[in-house]
mmCIF file of C-alpha atoms in Angstrom:
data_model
loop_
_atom_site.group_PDB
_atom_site.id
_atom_site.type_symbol
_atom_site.label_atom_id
_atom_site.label_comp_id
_atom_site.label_asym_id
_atom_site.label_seq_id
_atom_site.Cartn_x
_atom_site.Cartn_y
_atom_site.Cartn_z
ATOM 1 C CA UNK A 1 11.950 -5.963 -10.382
ATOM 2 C CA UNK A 2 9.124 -4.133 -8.116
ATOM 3 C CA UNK A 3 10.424 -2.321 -5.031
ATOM 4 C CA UNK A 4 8.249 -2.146 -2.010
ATOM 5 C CA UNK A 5 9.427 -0.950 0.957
ATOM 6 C CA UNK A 6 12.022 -3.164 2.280
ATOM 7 C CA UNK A 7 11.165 -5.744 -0.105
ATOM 8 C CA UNK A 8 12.002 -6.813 -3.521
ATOM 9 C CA UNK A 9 9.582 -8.712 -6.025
ATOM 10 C CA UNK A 10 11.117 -10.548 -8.776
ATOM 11 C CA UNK A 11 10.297 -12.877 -11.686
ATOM 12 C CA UNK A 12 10.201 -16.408 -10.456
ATOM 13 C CA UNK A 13 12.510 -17.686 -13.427
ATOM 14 C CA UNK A 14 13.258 -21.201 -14.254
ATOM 15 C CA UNK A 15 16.025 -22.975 -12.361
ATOM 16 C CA UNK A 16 15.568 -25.135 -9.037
ATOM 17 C CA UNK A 17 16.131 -22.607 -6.949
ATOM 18 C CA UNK A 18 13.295 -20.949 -7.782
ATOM 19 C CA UNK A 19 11.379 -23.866 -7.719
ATOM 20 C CA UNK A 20 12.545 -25.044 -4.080
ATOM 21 C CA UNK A 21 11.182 -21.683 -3.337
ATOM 22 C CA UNK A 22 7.448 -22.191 -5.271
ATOM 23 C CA UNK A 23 7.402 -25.618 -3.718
ATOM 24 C CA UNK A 24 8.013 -24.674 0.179
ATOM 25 C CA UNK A 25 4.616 -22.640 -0.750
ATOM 26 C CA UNK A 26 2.945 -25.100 -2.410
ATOM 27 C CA UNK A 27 3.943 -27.838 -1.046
ATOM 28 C CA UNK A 28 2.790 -27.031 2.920
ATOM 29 C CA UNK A 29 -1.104 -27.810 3.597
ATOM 30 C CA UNK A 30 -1.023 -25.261 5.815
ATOM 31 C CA UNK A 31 -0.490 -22.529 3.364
ATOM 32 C CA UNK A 32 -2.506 -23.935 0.691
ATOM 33 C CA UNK A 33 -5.697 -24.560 3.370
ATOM 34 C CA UNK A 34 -7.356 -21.657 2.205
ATOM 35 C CA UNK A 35 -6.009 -21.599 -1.575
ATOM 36 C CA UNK A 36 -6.326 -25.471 -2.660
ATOM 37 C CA UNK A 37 -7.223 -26.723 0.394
ATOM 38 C CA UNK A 38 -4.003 -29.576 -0.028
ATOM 39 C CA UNK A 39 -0.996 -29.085 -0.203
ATOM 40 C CA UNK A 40 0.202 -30.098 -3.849
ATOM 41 C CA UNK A 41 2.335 -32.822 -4.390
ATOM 42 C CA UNK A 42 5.892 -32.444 -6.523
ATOM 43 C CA UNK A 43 5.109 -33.530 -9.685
ATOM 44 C CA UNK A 44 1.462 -31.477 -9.910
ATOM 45 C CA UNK A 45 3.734 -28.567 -9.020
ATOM 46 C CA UNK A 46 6.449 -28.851 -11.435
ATOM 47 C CA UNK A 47 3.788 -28.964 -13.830
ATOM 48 C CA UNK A 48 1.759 -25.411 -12.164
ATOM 49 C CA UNK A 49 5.470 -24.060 -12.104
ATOM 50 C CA UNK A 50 5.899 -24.793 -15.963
ATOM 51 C CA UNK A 51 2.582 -22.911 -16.053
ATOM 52 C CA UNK A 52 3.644 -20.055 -13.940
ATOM 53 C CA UNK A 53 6.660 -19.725 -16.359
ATOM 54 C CA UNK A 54 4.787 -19.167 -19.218
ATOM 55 C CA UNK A 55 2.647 -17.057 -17.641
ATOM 56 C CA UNK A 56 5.718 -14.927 -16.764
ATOM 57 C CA UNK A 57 7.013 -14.960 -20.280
ATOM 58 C CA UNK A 58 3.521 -13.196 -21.419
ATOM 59 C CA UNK A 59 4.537 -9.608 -19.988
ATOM 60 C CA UNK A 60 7.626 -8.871 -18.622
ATOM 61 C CA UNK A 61 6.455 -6.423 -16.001
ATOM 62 C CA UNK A 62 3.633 -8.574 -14.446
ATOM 63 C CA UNK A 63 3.320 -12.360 -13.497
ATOM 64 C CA UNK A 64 4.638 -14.081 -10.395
ATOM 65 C CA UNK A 65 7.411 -13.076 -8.134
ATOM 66 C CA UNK A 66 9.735 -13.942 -5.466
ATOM 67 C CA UNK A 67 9.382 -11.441 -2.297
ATOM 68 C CA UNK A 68 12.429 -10.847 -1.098
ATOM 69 C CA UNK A 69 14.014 -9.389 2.004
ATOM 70 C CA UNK A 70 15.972 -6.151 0.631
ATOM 71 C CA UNK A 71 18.419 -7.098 3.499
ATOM 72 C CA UNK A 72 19.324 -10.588 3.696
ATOM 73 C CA UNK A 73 17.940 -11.951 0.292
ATOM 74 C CA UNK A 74 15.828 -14.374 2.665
ATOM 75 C CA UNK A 75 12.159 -15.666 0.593
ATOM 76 C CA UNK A 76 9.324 -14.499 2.171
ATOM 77 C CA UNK A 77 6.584 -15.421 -0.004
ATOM 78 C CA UNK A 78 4.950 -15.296 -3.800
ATOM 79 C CA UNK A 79 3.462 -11.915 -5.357
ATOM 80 C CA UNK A 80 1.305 -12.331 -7.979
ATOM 81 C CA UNK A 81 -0.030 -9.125 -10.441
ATOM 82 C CA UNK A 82 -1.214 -11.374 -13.342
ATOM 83 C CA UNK A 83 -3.387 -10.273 -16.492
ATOM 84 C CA UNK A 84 -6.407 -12.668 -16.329
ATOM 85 C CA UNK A 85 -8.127 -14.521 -19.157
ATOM 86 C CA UNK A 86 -11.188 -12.681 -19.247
ATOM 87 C CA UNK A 87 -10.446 -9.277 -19.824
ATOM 88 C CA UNK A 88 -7.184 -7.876 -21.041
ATOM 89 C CA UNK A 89 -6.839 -4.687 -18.971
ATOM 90 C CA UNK A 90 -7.693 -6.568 -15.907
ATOM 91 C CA UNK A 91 -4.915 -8.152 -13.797
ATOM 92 C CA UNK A 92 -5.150 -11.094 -10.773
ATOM 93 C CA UNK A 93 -3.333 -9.282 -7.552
ATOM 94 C CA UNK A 94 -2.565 -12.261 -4.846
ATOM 95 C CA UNK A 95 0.329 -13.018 -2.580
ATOM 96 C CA UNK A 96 1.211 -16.146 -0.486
ATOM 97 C CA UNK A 97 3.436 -15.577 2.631
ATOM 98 C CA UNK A 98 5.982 -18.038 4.442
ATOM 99 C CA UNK A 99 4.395 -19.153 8.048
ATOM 100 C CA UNK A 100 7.251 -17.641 9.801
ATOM 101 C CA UNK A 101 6.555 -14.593 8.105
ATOM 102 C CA UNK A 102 2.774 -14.212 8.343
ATOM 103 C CA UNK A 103 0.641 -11.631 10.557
ATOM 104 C CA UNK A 104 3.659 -9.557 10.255
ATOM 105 C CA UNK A 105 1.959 -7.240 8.030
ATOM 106 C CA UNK A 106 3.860 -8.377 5.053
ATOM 107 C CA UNK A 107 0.389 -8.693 2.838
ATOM 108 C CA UNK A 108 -0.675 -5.766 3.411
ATOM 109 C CA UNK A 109 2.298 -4.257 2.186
ATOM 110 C CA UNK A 110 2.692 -6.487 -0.566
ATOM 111 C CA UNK A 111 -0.756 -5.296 -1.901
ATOM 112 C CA UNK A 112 -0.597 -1.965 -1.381
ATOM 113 C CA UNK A 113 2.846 -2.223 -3.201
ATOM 114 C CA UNK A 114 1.015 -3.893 -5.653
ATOM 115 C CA UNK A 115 -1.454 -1.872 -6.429
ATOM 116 C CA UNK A 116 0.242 1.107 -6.582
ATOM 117 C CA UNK A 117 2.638 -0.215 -9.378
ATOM 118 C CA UNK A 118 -0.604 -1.409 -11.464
ATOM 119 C CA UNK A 119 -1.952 2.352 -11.414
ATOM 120 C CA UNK A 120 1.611 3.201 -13.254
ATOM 121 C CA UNK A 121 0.557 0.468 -16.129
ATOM 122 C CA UNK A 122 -1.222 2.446 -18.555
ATOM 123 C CA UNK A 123 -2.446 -1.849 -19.919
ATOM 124 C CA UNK A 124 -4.364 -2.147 -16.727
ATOM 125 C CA UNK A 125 -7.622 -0.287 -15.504
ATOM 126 C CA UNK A 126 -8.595 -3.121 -13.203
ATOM 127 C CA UNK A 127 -7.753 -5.678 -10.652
ATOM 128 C CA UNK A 128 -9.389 -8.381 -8.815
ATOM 129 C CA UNK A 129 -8.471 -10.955 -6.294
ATOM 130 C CA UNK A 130 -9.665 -14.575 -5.979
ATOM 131 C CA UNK A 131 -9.641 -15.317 -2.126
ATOM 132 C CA UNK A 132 -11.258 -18.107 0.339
ATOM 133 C CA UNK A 133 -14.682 -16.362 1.622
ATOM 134 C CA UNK A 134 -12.933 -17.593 5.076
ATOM 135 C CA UNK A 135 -9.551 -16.434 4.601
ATOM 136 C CA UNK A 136 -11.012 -13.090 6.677
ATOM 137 C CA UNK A 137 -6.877 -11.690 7.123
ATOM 138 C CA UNK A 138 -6.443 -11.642 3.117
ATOM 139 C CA UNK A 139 -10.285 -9.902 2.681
ATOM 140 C CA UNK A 140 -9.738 -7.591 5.809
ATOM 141 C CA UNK A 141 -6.195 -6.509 3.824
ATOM 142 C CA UNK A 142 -8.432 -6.024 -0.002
ATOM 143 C CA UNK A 143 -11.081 -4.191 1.470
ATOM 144 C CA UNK A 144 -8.776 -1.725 3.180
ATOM 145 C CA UNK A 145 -7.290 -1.416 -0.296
ATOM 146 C CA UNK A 146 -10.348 -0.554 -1.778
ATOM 147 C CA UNK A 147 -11.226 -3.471 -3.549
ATOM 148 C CA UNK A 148 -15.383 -4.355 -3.454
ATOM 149 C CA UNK A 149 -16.789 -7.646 -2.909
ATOM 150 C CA UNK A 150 -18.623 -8.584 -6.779
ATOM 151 C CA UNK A 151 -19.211 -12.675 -6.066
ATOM 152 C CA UNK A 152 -19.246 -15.405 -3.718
ATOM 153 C CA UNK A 153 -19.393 -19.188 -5.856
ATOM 154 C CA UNK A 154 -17.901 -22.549 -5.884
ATOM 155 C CA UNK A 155 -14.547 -22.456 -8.314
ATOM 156 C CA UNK A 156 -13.309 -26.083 -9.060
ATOM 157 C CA UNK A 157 -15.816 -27.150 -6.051
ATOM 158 C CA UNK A 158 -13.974 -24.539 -3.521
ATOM 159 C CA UNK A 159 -15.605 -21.543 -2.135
ATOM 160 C CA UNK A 160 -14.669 -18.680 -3.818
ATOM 161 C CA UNK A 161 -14.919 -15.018 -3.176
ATOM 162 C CA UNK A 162 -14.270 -12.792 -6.135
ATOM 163 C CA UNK A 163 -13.337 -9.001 -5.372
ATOM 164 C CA UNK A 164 -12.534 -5.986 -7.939
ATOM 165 C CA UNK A 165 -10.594 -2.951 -7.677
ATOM 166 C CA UNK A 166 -10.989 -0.461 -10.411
ATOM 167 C CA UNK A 167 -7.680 1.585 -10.797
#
């Protein structure tokens, strides 16, 4: 469990609850405009959420989590501090917000909560984050982090924009 301010991140685990929760993410087009650009449907999910799972069962302290309202409980959104493929020390920051809950400033926080706990990981000297060249709110929120633009290219046909934070 991550605390960051008045929010809690925790492991996604596997029941349906947690699911429901993934799906209502990736399930809305208007959310996944600027990740997939469509919304995925159920079964392609399930199978991304089997993925995610794994993922999680890699290293305990990093992977995907449910945000959290310390409050009410209420899901707000995905956090996502995951080692990438590439290069062991280096981890994929990323976060995906309910509608209702967007432009509250939740992002930002999210990062910045983010990135914080990575500097207390002694496994991880870098992060980047894989965002839509035209998703300007999640690129405004990574450069005022720090984090340097290092590419701009097509991923799976979809415009890409690749920026790095060394910790």
């Amino acid at each position: 469990m991550i605390n960051i301010e008045e929010f809690i991140l925790t492991p996604f685990v596997d029941n349906e609850q947690d699911f429901s929760h993934y799906y209502q993410l990736v399930g809305n087009a208007a959310i996944m405009a600027m990740i997939t650009e469509r919304a995925l449907p159920a079964d392609e999910a399930r199978a991304d959420y089997a993925k995610l799972l794994h993922i999680n069962g890699k290293h305990p302290q990093f992977g995907n989590f449910k945000i959290l309202d310390r409050d009410s409980g209420a899901f707000i959104g995905l956090g996502k501090l995951e080692f990438g493929e590439e290069q062991a020390d280096a981890a994929e920051l990323g976060y995906i917000i309910i509608p209702e809950r967007q432009g509250q400033g939740i992002a930002g926080k999210i990062a910045k909560g983010l990135i914080a706990y990575a500097r207390e990981q002694a496994e991880v000297s870098k992060l980047f984050a894989i965002i839509d060249p035209n998703n300007l709110p999640s690129r405004k929120i990574l450069l005022n982090n720090g984090f340097i633009s290092t590419e701009v290219l097509l991923m799976d046909g979809l415009p890409g924009e690749i920026l790095e934070l060394n910790l």
